[in-house]
């Protein structure tokens, strides 16, 4: 089951336009029906695929008879106005499909969303690309590798005997190695895949590590390149094998579209649950269970891109990387909230949390900054999120090299909170710290720094002098002179604490930071 709003949002990425919606966008969609011109029996269903409709009028009439909530029909921008009028009249939402997109391929996406929603929510995918790779390898007579458009390996056939180093390296690292990518680009492979659906033969080049030839074909949905299929072969495929490769690419496209829709739904479900956790919910334990997070100890991690111009695009890429793979294969669960990526990670080990951030950064083409909240139960994750945000601010300020964790940086966080609280009201115009700083500016003295060193040394002039690089008698002399400038009351514990806070507020490393490099 999926909501109409969700179906519209997902299909919008495949060239589908919603022309009218006389029904609530929250309507539940539970089944899919397809028009069959050879069968006159009445059919009913929530989503109607108007395959073979000669006009929008026919499609809407069929959908109305099927008591459908929405109908998908092929058409260009010229038919949208008529589609809107007909749909409003019949009470059916009309979605017009770009002519460049195959309705057969789009049907796979719709079935994946509507019929496999419960399956993807539990963390399982609707397709098996490895089985498809095996089947295609049998049909074309060569080892097969299926890659996405970023040259990452999605699946490969099991008979990988006598493969060349290039193919072995690709499978081992689950992506095309850099040296091979440069070689293939030089042979025009990327340009061919972006512009042609015809298979291309890449001849062997033993001196460059390409000891065997291969055939490659683009996997495409309409105008969008989804990936590629590679087949090991000594010579260009011809006849039935070449046709089998082309047909296989279309089948792979259908699988990838269904997988993308399923993953998109999975991400939406995951994001909604994570947001509930970090914002606070009465049924936190139930939400954690639905997310499949084991154990009672959890950490919130906050991540942002750093030093990039297209920050929103970078944030979406980071979210995509964090949620790549189905739930059972990932340790954390993630969501985007505003300009921050939040991940809830099980376990109480700071090193594991930092390792997760490092793994995320490794797969991104830009640096990130991150903050790690303290160990929390499910019910305490809102506080963990605040801690992660505060640690993120420290990392953004360049005050730490590694992503700070609340367990280790609680003192810096507490001082930042005190600074924030002190800035809420008007800064005192008088008082020991203000008057000493004014004296320093006017006379070139170092009284404020001396007071700080003495307070940090807990009143020991020898330790304070060592920190300042002066003799302890110099510290004593300065204290006497400072008492002539202002009232210190160093014997009063409350006054000493207030002066510590006042000095910390005035010396804010975040507010006073200089711009410079940061991020992982």
Short mmCIF file of C-alpha atoms in Angstrom, two decimals:
data_model
loop_
_atom_site.label_atom_id
_atom_site.label_comp_id
_atom_site.label_asym_id
_atom_site.label_seq_id
_atom_site.Cartn_x
_atom_site.Cartn_y
_atom_site.Cartn_z
CA UNK A 1 0.00 0.00 0.00
CA UNK A 2 1.12 3.53 -0.77
CA UNK A 3 -0.54 6.94 -0.59
CA UNK A 4 -1.47 8.76 -3.81
CA UNK A 5 0.76 11.66 -2.79
CA UNK A 6 3.75 9.35 -2.53
CA UNK A 7 3.04 7.76 -5.92
CA UNK A 8 2.79 11.20 -7.55
CA UNK A 9 6.06 12.36 -5.99
CA UNK A 10 8.01 9.26 -7.05
CA UNK A 11 6.61 9.10 -10.59
CA UNK A 12 7.39 12.78 -11.04
CA UNK A 13 11.03 11.76 -11.35
CA UNK A 14 10.17 9.61 -14.37
CA UNK A 15 8.49 12.23 -16.52
CA UNK A 16 4.95 11.78 -15.14
CA UNK A 17 2.78 14.88 -14.62
CA UNK A 18 -0.32 15.12 -12.40
CA UNK A 19 -2.95 17.00 -14.43
CA UNK A 20 -5.82 16.93 -11.96
CA UNK A 21 -6.55 15.45 -8.57
CA UNK A 22 -10.26 15.50 -7.61
CA UNK A 23 -9.55 12.91 -4.89
CA UNK A 24 -7.59 13.39 -1.64
CA UNK A 25 -3.84 12.98 -2.15
CA UNK A 26 -3.84 10.95 1.06
CA UNK A 27 -5.95 8.24 -0.65
CA UNK A 28 -4.56 4.73 -0.08
CA UNK A 29 -3.60 2.70 -3.17
CA UNK A 30 -3.65 -1.05 -2.63
CA UNK A 31 -3.85 -2.65 -6.06
CA UNK A 32 -3.04 -2.09 -9.75
CA UNK A 33 -5.07 -3.04 -12.84
CA UNK A 34 -4.15 -2.95 -16.53
CA UNK A 35 -6.53 -2.53 -19.44
CA UNK A 36 -6.89 -5.76 -21.41
CA UNK A 37 -8.73 -5.20 -24.73
CA UNK A 38 -9.19 -8.96 -25.17
CA UNK A 39 -11.06 -9.34 -21.88
CA UNK A 40 -14.52 -7.77 -21.50
CA UNK A 41 -14.91 -8.78 -17.86
CA UNK A 42 -15.15 -5.83 -15.43
CA UNK A 43 -12.04 -5.11 -13.38
CA UNK A 44 -11.54 -2.89 -10.35
CA UNK A 45 -8.42 -1.40 -8.81
CA UNK A 46 -6.97 1.76 -7.32
CA UNK A 47 -4.30 2.45 -9.97
CA UNK A 48 -5.33 2.00 -13.61
CA UNK A 49 -2.64 1.61 -16.28
CA UNK A 50 -4.29 2.63 -19.55
CA UNK A 51 -2.09 0.60 -21.89
CA UNK A 52 -3.28 0.87 -25.49
CA UNK A 53 -5.61 3.82 -24.89
CA UNK A 54 -6.07 5.80 -28.10
CA UNK A 55 -7.18 8.92 -26.25
CA UNK A 56 -7.30 10.42 -22.77
CA UNK A 57 -11.10 10.18 -22.96
CA UNK A 58 -10.89 6.38 -23.34
CA UNK A 59 -8.38 6.10 -20.50
CA UNK A 60 -10.50 8.11 -18.06
CA UNK A 61 -13.67 6.16 -18.98
CA UNK A 62 -11.90 2.85 -18.38
CA UNK A 63 -10.57 4.07 -15.07
CA UNK A 64 -13.98 5.32 -13.94
CA UNK A 65 -15.56 1.93 -14.75
CA UNK A 66 -12.80 0.26 -12.73
CA UNK A 67 -13.55 2.63 -9.81
CA UNK A 68 -9.88 3.65 -9.87
CA UNK A 69 -8.42 6.44 -7.78
CA UNK A 70 -5.96 7.42 -10.53
CA UNK A 71 -5.10 6.56 -14.11
CA UNK A 72 -1.79 6.66 -15.99
CA UNK A 73 -2.02 7.49 -19.68
CA UNK A 74 0.56 8.41 -22.29
CA UNK A 75 0.50 11.92 -23.72
CA UNK A 76 2.34 15.18 -24.25
CA UNK A 77 1.73 18.65 -22.86
CA UNK A 78 -1.01 19.29 -25.43
CA UNK A 79 -3.41 16.76 -23.89
CA UNK A 80 -3.00 17.93 -20.29
CA UNK A 81 -5.86 20.46 -20.40
CA UNK A 82 -8.34 17.91 -21.76
CA UNK A 83 -7.07 15.36 -19.25
CA UNK A 84 -7.71 17.78 -16.38
CA UNK A 85 -11.31 18.47 -17.50
CA UNK A 86 -12.11 14.79 -18.05
CA UNK A 87 -10.53 13.72 -14.80
CA UNK A 88 -12.37 16.33 -12.72
CA UNK A 89 -15.65 15.29 -14.30
CA UNK A 90 -15.09 11.57 -13.65
CA UNK A 91 -13.57 12.02 -10.19
CA UNK A 92 -10.30 10.33 -11.20
CA UNK A 93 -6.77 11.69 -10.76
CA UNK A 94 -5.05 11.75 -14.15
CA UNK A 95 -1.28 11.30 -14.51
CA UNK A 96 0.14 11.90 -18.00
CA UNK A 97 3.26 9.95 -18.92
CA UNK A 98 6.01 11.47 -21.08
CA UNK A 99 6.00 9.71 -24.50
CA UNK A 100 9.73 8.98 -24.09
CA UNK A 101 9.04 6.76 -21.06
CA UNK A 102 7.92 3.19 -21.64
CA UNK A 103 4.63 2.40 -19.92
CA UNK A 104 5.86 -1.17 -19.52
CA UNK A 105 8.88 0.03 -17.54
CA UNK A 106 6.75 2.47 -15.57
CA UNK A 107 4.42 -0.40 -14.66
CA UNK A 108 7.31 -2.01 -12.79
CA UNK A 109 7.77 1.13 -10.73
CA UNK A 110 4.06 1.31 -9.93
CA UNK A 111 3.87 -2.35 -8.94
CA UNK A 112 6.98 -1.93 -6.80
CA UNK A 113 5.45 0.99 -4.91
CA UNK A 114 1.86 -0.21 -4.58
CA UNK A 115 2.20 -3.96 -4.15
CA UNK A 116 5.63 -4.22 -2.52
CA UNK A 117 5.36 -1.39 -0.03
CA UNK A 118 5.22 -3.69 2.97
CA UNK A 119 8.15 -5.70 1.68
CA UNK A 120 10.44 -2.72 1.23
CA UNK A 121 9.38 -1.30 4.59
CA UNK A 122 10.79 -4.40 6.24
CA UNK A 123 14.09 -3.87 4.46
CA UNK A 124 13.94 -6.34 1.58
CA UNK A 125 14.25 -5.51 -2.08
CA UNK A 126 11.72 -6.62 -4.70
CA UNK A 127 14.24 -7.83 -7.25
CA UNK A 128 17.28 -10.07 -7.55
CA UNK A 129 19.79 -8.60 -9.98
CA UNK A 130 22.27 -11.41 -9.35
CA UNK A 131 19.78 -13.98 -10.63
CA UNK A 132 19.17 -11.78 -13.65
CA UNK A 133 22.93 -11.51 -14.26
CA UNK A 134 23.22 -15.31 -14.18
CA UNK A 135 20.33 -15.69 -16.62
CA UNK A 136 21.76 -13.09 -18.97
CA UNK A 137 25.22 -14.69 -18.81
CA UNK A 138 23.69 -17.99 -19.98
CA UNK A 139 21.92 -16.25 -22.85
CA UNK A 140 24.93 -14.33 -24.18
CA UNK A 141 27.61 -16.88 -23.35
CA UNK A 142 29.86 -14.66 -21.26
CA UNK A 143 30.37 -13.37 -17.73
CA UNK A 144 28.12 -10.41 -16.93
CA UNK A 145 28.55 -7.38 -14.66
CA UNK A 146 25.74 -4.88 -14.05
CA UNK A 147 26.75 -1.36 -13.00
CA UNK A 148 24.86 1.78 -12.06
CA UNK A 149 25.48 5.11 -13.79
CA UNK A 150 28.22 5.93 -11.26
CA UNK A 151 30.15 2.78 -12.28
CA UNK A 152 29.36 0.99 -9.03
CA UNK A 153 28.83 -2.76 -9.31
CA UNK A 154 25.24 -3.78 -8.61
CA UNK A 155 25.44 -7.46 -9.54
CA UNK A 156 27.51 -9.97 -11.47
CA UNK A 157 27.03 -13.49 -12.77
CA UNK A 158 28.41 -16.42 -10.82
CA UNK A 159 30.54 -17.99 -13.57
CA UNK A 160 33.45 -15.54 -13.46
CA UNK A 161 36.16 -17.95 -14.67
CA UNK A 162 39.23 -16.73 -16.57
CA UNK A 163 38.34 -13.08 -16.09
CA UNK A 164 40.94 -10.41 -16.79
CA UNK A 165 42.49 -8.25 -14.04
CA UNK A 166 40.25 -5.31 -14.91
CA UNK A 167 37.06 -7.27 -14.32
CA UNK A 168 38.43 -8.94 -11.19
CA UNK A 169 39.46 -5.56 -9.75
CA UNK A 170 36.03 -4.13 -10.54
CA UNK A 171 34.18 -6.94 -8.77
CA UNK A 172 36.56 -7.00 -5.82
CA UNK A 173 36.15 -3.29 -5.06
CA UNK A 174 32.49 -3.17 -6.16
CA UNK A 175 33.18 -0.28 -8.55
CA UNK A 176 35.23 0.46 -11.66
CA UNK A 177 38.79 1.29 -10.53
CA UNK A 178 40.05 4.76 -11.38
CA UNK A 179 42.67 3.59 -13.86
CA UNK A 180 40.11 1.55 -15.78
CA UNK A 181 37.63 4.44 -15.81
CA UNK A 182 40.25 6.70 -17.39
CA UNK A 183 41.06 4.03 -19.97
CA UNK A 184 37.41 3.46 -20.92
CA UNK A 185 36.70 7.19 -21.11
CA UNK A 186 39.62 7.49 -23.51
CA UNK A 187 38.03 4.79 -25.66
CA UNK A 188 34.78 6.80 -25.80
CA UNK A 189 32.69 4.43 -23.69
CA UNK A 190 31.08 7.09 -21.48
CA UNK A 191 30.17 9.25 -24.48
CA UNK A 192 28.63 6.24 -26.24
CA UNK A 193 26.56 5.19 -23.23
CA UNK A 194 25.20 8.69 -22.78
CA UNK A 195 23.98 8.95 -26.38
CA UNK A 196 23.28 5.48 -27.77
CA UNK A 197 21.28 2.36 -26.91
CA UNK A 198 23.35 0.18 -29.25
CA UNK A 199 25.86 -2.30 -27.76
CA UNK A 200 29.50 -1.26 -28.06
CA UNK A 201 32.47 -3.60 -28.30
CA UNK A 202 35.59 -2.62 -26.35
CA UNK A 203 38.62 -4.47 -27.72
CA UNK A 204 41.27 -5.93 -25.44
CA UNK A 205 44.33 -3.84 -24.58
CA UNK A 206 46.69 -6.19 -22.67
CA UNK A 207 49.40 -3.59 -22.14
CA UNK A 208 46.93 -1.43 -20.20
CA UNK A 209 45.47 -4.23 -18.05
CA UNK A 210 42.50 -4.88 -20.33
CA UNK A 211 43.49 -8.41 -21.33
CA UNK A 212 40.04 -9.45 -22.59
CA UNK A 213 37.42 -7.76 -24.74
CA UNK A 214 33.95 -6.90 -23.54
CA UNK A 215 30.60 -5.70 -24.87
CA UNK A 216 28.70 -2.94 -23.10
CA UNK A 217 25.17 -1.63 -23.54
CA UNK A 218 23.39 1.24 -21.83
CA UNK A 219 20.55 0.61 -19.40
CA UNK A 220 18.08 3.39 -19.98
CA UNK A 221 14.59 4.54 -19.03
CA UNK A 222 13.37 6.98 -21.64
CA UNK A 223 16.13 9.58 -21.84
CA UNK A 224 17.66 8.77 -18.45
CA UNK A 225 20.78 6.63 -18.22
CA UNK A 226 20.38 4.21 -15.31
CA UNK A 227 23.52 2.12 -15.73
CA UNK A 228 25.18 -0.39 -18.02
CA UNK A 229 25.57 -4.11 -18.67
CA UNK A 230 29.01 -5.55 -19.47
CA UNK A 231 29.70 -8.94 -21.05
CA UNK A 232 33.10 -10.60 -21.37
CA UNK A 233 33.65 -11.65 -24.99
CA UNK A 234 36.60 -12.02 -27.36
CA UNK A 235 34.72 -10.57 -30.34
CA UNK A 236 31.57 -8.46 -30.86
CA UNK A 237 28.36 -10.33 -30.12
CA UNK A 238 26.14 -10.94 -33.13
CA UNK A 239 22.77 -12.45 -33.99
CA UNK A 240 20.81 -13.94 -31.13
CA UNK A 241 23.42 -13.14 -28.50
CA UNK A 242 23.47 -9.48 -29.43
CA UNK A 243 19.67 -9.38 -29.30
CA UNK A 244 19.71 -11.16 -25.93
CA UNK A 245 22.07 -8.47 -24.59
CA UNK A 246 19.79 -5.67 -25.81
CA UNK A 247 16.71 -7.39 -24.35
CA UNK A 248 18.59 -8.01 -21.13
CA UNK A 249 19.41 -4.30 -20.80
CA UNK A 250 15.70 -3.47 -21.01
CA UNK A 251 14.94 -6.06 -18.32
CA UNK A 252 17.71 -4.63 -16.13
CA UNK A 253 16.14 -1.18 -16.58
CA UNK A 254 12.84 -2.52 -15.29
CA UNK A 255 14.56 -4.06 -12.27
CA UNK A 256 16.49 -0.88 -11.51
CA UNK A 257 13.35 1.24 -11.75
CA UNK A 258 11.55 -1.07 -9.35
CA UNK A 259 14.52 -1.12 -7.02
CA UNK A 260 14.75 2.67 -7.09
CA UNK A 261 11.06 3.03 -6.28
CA UNK A 262 11.34 0.48 -3.49
CA UNK A 263 14.43 2.17 -2.08
CA UNK A 264 12.69 5.54 -2.31
CA UNK A 265 9.76 4.21 -0.33
CA UNK A 266 12.15 2.60 2.13
CA UNK A 267 13.92 5.92 2.63
CA UNK A 268 10.65 7.74 3.19
CA UNK A 269 9.49 5.26 5.83
CA UNK A 270 12.91 5.34 7.49
CA UNK A 271 13.10 9.15 7.46
CA UNK A 272 9.66 9.55 9.01
CA UNK A 273 10.55 7.19 11.84
CA UNK A 274 13.96 8.75 12.50
CA UNK A 275 12.44 12.24 12.62
CA UNK A 276 9.92 11.03 15.18
CA UNK A 277 12.77 9.66 17.29
CA UNK A 278 15.00 12.74 17.26
CA UNK A 279 12.09 15.13 17.78
CA UNK A 280 10.55 13.04 20.56
CA UNK A 281 7.68 10.56 20.56
CA UNK A 282 5.77 8.70 23.24
CA UNK A 283 6.27 5.34 21.49
CA UNK A 284 10.03 5.66 21.01
CA UNK A 285 10.69 1.99 21.85
CA UNK A 286 8.19 0.89 19.20
CA UNK A 287 9.77 3.19 16.60
CA UNK A 288 13.24 1.80 17.36
CA UNK A 289 11.88 -1.71 16.92
CA UNK A 290 10.30 -0.80 13.56
CA UNK A 291 13.63 0.61 12.42
CA UNK A 292 15.33 -2.67 13.28
CA UNK A 293 17.84 -1.07 15.66
CA UNK A 294 19.08 -3.61 18.18
CA UNK A 295 20.27 -2.94 21.70
CA UNK A 296 19.39 -0.21 24.15
CA UNK A 297 22.33 2.17 23.61
CA UNK A 298 21.89 4.65 20.75
CA UNK A 299 23.73 7.72 19.46
CA UNK A 300 22.54 10.60 17.31
CA UNK A 301 24.99 11.87 14.69
CA UNK A 302 24.59 15.21 12.89
CA UNK A 303 26.35 15.73 9.54
CA UNK A 304 26.60 18.66 7.12
CA UNK A 305 28.56 19.20 3.89
CA UNK A 306 31.43 21.62 4.29
CA UNK A 307 33.00 24.04 1.86
CA UNK A 308 30.63 23.38 -1.07
CA UNK A 309 28.70 25.87 -3.20
CA UNK A 310 25.67 23.67 -3.92
CA UNK A 311 24.99 22.81 -0.30
CA UNK A 312 21.50 21.41 -0.78
CA UNK A 313 22.61 19.12 -3.60
CA UNK A 314 25.56 17.97 -1.50
CA UNK A 315 23.22 17.29 1.43
CA UNK A 316 20.97 15.14 -0.76
CA UNK A 317 24.00 13.23 -2.02
CA UNK A 318 25.14 12.61 1.56
CA UNK A 319 21.65 11.36 2.45
CA UNK A 320 21.65 9.06 -0.58
CA UNK A 321 25.03 7.67 0.48
CA UNK A 322 23.91 7.21 4.09
CA UNK A 323 20.80 5.30 3.03
CA UNK A 324 22.33 3.21 0.24
CA UNK A 325 21.49 -0.46 0.76
CA UNK A 326 18.49 -1.96 2.47
CA UNK A 327 17.96 -1.61 6.20
CA UNK A 328 19.47 -4.88 7.30
CA UNK A 329 22.78 -4.07 5.56
CA UNK A 330 23.30 -0.68 7.26
CA UNK A 331 24.14 -0.05 10.92
CA UNK A 332 22.30 3.28 11.19
CA UNK A 333 19.01 4.88 10.16
CA UNK A 334 18.98 8.38 8.68
CA UNK A 335 16.79 11.38 7.90
CA UNK A 336 17.14 14.90 6.54
CA UNK A 337 15.90 17.67 8.81
CA UNK A 338 16.45 21.17 7.44
CA UNK A 339 20.10 21.52 6.47
CA UNK A 340 21.35 18.57 8.53
CA UNK A 341 21.60 14.83 8.01
CA UNK A 342 20.78 12.95 11.22
CA UNK A 343 21.66 9.31 11.75
CA UNK A 344 20.69 7.15 14.72
CA UNK A 345 23.42 4.60 15.32
CA UNK A 346 23.20 1.65 17.74
CA UNK A 347 26.00 1.06 20.27
CA UNK A 348 27.92 3.10 22.83
CA UNK A 349 31.38 3.07 21.22
CA UNK A 350 32.61 6.50 20.08
CA UNK A 351 35.16 4.89 17.75
CA UNK A 352 32.38 3.06 15.88
CA UNK A 353 30.47 6.31 15.45
CA UNK A 354 33.55 8.06 14.06
CA UNK A 355 34.21 5.09 11.78
CA UNK A 356 30.68 5.50 10.39
CA UNK A 357 31.34 9.19 9.65
CA UNK A 358 34.66 8.30 8.00
CA UNK A 359 32.98 5.65 5.83
CA UNK A 360 30.34 8.17 4.78
CA UNK A 361 32.99 10.77 3.93
CA UNK A 362 34.99 8.26 1.88
CA UNK A 363 32.09 7.82 -0.53
CA UNK A 364 31.51 11.56 -1.05
CA UNK A 365 33.34 13.99 -3.35
CA UNK A 366 33.38 16.75 -0.71
CA UNK A 367 34.32 17.10 3.00
CA UNK A 368 31.77 16.94 5.79
CA UNK A 369 31.60 18.15 9.37
CA UNK A 370 29.87 16.07 12.03
CA UNK A 371 28.93 15.93 15.69
CA UNK A 372 28.26 12.84 17.80
CA UNK A 373 25.74 12.94 20.63
CA UNK A 374 26.15 11.08 23.89
CA UNK A 375 24.83 7.58 24.57
CA UNK A 376 21.05 7.73 24.91
CA UNK A 377 18.03 5.51 25.23
CA UNK A 378 15.29 5.73 22.62
CA UNK A 379 13.31 8.16 24.78
CA UNK A 380 16.38 10.39 25.32
CA UNK A 381 17.30 10.78 21.64
CA UNK A 382 15.95 14.37 21.42
CA UNK A 383 18.61 15.34 23.97
CA UNK A 384 21.14 13.28 22.00
CA UNK A 385 20.22 15.21 18.88
CA UNK A 386 20.85 18.53 20.67
CA UNK A 387 24.24 17.24 21.82
CA UNK A 388 25.05 16.18 18.26
CA UNK A 389 24.10 19.66 17.00
CA UNK A 390 26.32 21.30 19.61
CA UNK A 391 29.25 19.02 18.74
CA UNK A 392 28.62 19.77 15.05
CA UNK A 393 28.99 23.49 15.81
CA UNK A 394 32.39 22.80 17.40
CA UNK A 395 33.54 20.86 14.34
CA UNK A 396 32.26 23.56 11.96
CA UNK A 397 34.23 26.12 13.97
CA UNK A 398 37.41 24.15 13.33
CA UNK A 399 37.99 23.59 17.06
CA UNK A 400 38.54 19.85 16.58
CA UNK A 401 40.11 17.73 13.87
CA UNK A 402 37.95 14.64 14.36
CA UNK A 403 34.17 14.81 14.76
CA UNK A 404 33.70 15.69 18.45
CA UNK A 405 31.64 13.41 20.68
CA UNK A 406 29.66 14.72 23.64
CA UNK A 407 31.35 12.21 25.97
CA UNK A 408 34.71 13.85 25.31
CA UNK A 409 33.68 17.46 24.61
CA UNK A 410 31.03 17.99 27.30
CA UNK A 411 33.13 20.76 28.90
CA UNK A 412 33.32 22.75 25.67
CA UNK A 413 29.59 22.19 25.16
CA UNK A 414 28.78 23.37 28.69
CA UNK A 415 30.84 26.53 28.22
CA UNK A 416 29.09 27.19 24.94
CA UNK A 417 25.73 26.83 26.70
CA UNK A 418 26.84 29.26 29.41
CA UNK A 419 27.99 31.72 26.74
CA UNK A 420 24.65 31.42 24.99
CA UNK A 421 22.76 31.93 28.25
CA UNK A 422 24.90 34.95 29.16
CA UNK A 423 24.24 36.54 25.75
CA UNK A 424 20.46 36.35 26.23
CA UNK A 425 20.48 39.43 28.49
CA UNK A 426 22.39 42.67 28.15
CA UNK A 427 26.13 42.26 28.64
CA UNK A 428 27.15 43.95 31.92
CA UNK A 429 28.67 47.38 31.30
CA UNK A 430 30.56 47.21 34.59
CA UNK A 431 32.20 44.56 36.69
CA UNK A 432 35.67 43.15 37.22
CA UNK A 433 36.13 41.50 33.82
CA UNK A 434 34.75 44.46 31.83
CA UNK A 435 36.87 46.97 33.76
CA UNK A 436 40.05 44.91 33.53
CA UNK A 437 39.64 44.47 29.77
CA UNK A 438 39.07 48.21 29.36
CA UNK A 439 42.25 48.88 31.36
CA UNK A 440 44.18 46.44 29.17
CA UNK A 441 43.03 48.23 26.01
CA UNK A 442 43.91 51.66 27.37
CA UNK A 443 47.24 50.89 29.04
CA UNK A 444 48.55 47.76 27.30
CA UNK A 445 48.41 45.65 30.47
CA UNK A 446 47.57 41.95 30.70
CA UNK A 447 45.24 41.94 33.68
CA UNK A 448 42.36 39.95 32.12
CA UNK A 449 44.73 37.18 31.01
CA UNK A 450 46.35 37.15 34.45
CA UNK A 451 42.96 36.82 36.15
CA UNK A 452 42.04 33.93 33.87
CA UNK A 453 45.33 32.14 34.52
CA UNK A 454 44.98 32.62 38.29
CA UNK A 455 41.41 31.29 38.29
CA UNK A 456 42.35 28.30 36.12
CA UNK A 457 45.29 27.59 38.45
CA UNK A 458 42.86 27.64 41.41
CA UNK A 459 44.72 30.50 43.05
CA UNK A 460 48.24 29.09 42.71
CA UNK A 461 50.49 32.00 41.54
CA UNK A 462 53.32 29.63 40.58
CA UNK A 463 51.08 27.62 38.17
CA UNK A 464 49.50 30.82 36.86
CA UNK A 465 52.94 32.34 36.25
CA UNK A 466 54.02 29.21 34.36
CA UNK A 467 50.98 29.49 32.11
CA UNK A 468 51.67 33.16 31.48
CA UNK A 469 55.40 32.72 31.08
CA UNK A 470 56.21 35.08 33.98
CA UNK A 471 57.49 34.72 37.55
CA UNK A 472 54.95 34.04 40.30
CA UNK A 473 55.88 37.33 41.96
CA UNK A 474 54.79 39.12 38.78
CA UNK A 475 51.39 37.44 39.15
CA UNK A 476 51.15 38.61 42.77
CA UNK A 477 52.11 42.17 41.81
CA UNK A 478 49.55 42.22 39.02
CA UNK A 479 46.81 41.00 41.37
CA UNK A 480 47.58 43.85 43.78
CA UNK A 481 47.45 46.40 40.98
CA UNK A 482 44.26 44.84 39.60
CA UNK A 483 42.62 45.32 42.99
CA UNK A 484 43.32 49.05 42.59
CA UNK A 485 41.50 49.08 39.24
CA UNK A 486 38.38 47.11 40.25
CA UNK A 487 36.83 45.14 43.10
CA UNK A 488 37.86 41.51 42.62
CA UNK A 489 36.57 39.76 45.79
CA UNK A 490 38.73 36.72 45.03
CA UNK A 491 37.80 35.16 48.38
CA UNK A 492 34.14 34.90 47.31
CA UNK A 493 33.54 31.53 45.53
CA UNK A 494 30.41 32.80 43.74
CA UNK A 495 32.25 35.85 42.45
CA UNK A 496 35.10 33.66 41.21
CA UNK A 497 32.61 31.42 39.33
CA UNK A 498 30.91 34.48 37.82
CA UNK A 499 34.26 35.83 36.65
CA UNK A 500 35.12 32.44 35.06
CA UNK A 501 31.84 32.57 33.11
CA UNK A 502 32.35 36.22 32.15
CA UNK A 503 35.84 35.48 30.84
CA UNK A 504 34.53 32.43 28.92
CA UNK A 505 31.72 34.49 27.36
CA UNK A 506 34.15 37.19 26.26
CA UNK A 507 36.55 34.59 24.84
CA UNK A 508 34.12 32.65 22.58
CA UNK A 509 36.16 30.50 20.17
CA UNK A 510 33.10 29.88 17.97
CA UNK A 511 31.97 33.50 17.68
CA UNK A 512 35.56 34.79 17.35
CA UNK A 513 36.90 32.07 15.05
CA UNK A 514 38.87 32.95 11.96
CA UNK A 515 37.74 31.37 8.68
CA UNK A 516 39.91 28.46 7.68
CA UNK A 517 39.92 24.85 6.53
CA UNK A 518 37.85 22.32 8.40
CA UNK A 519 35.91 19.16 7.76
CA UNK A 520 36.92 15.61 7.11
#
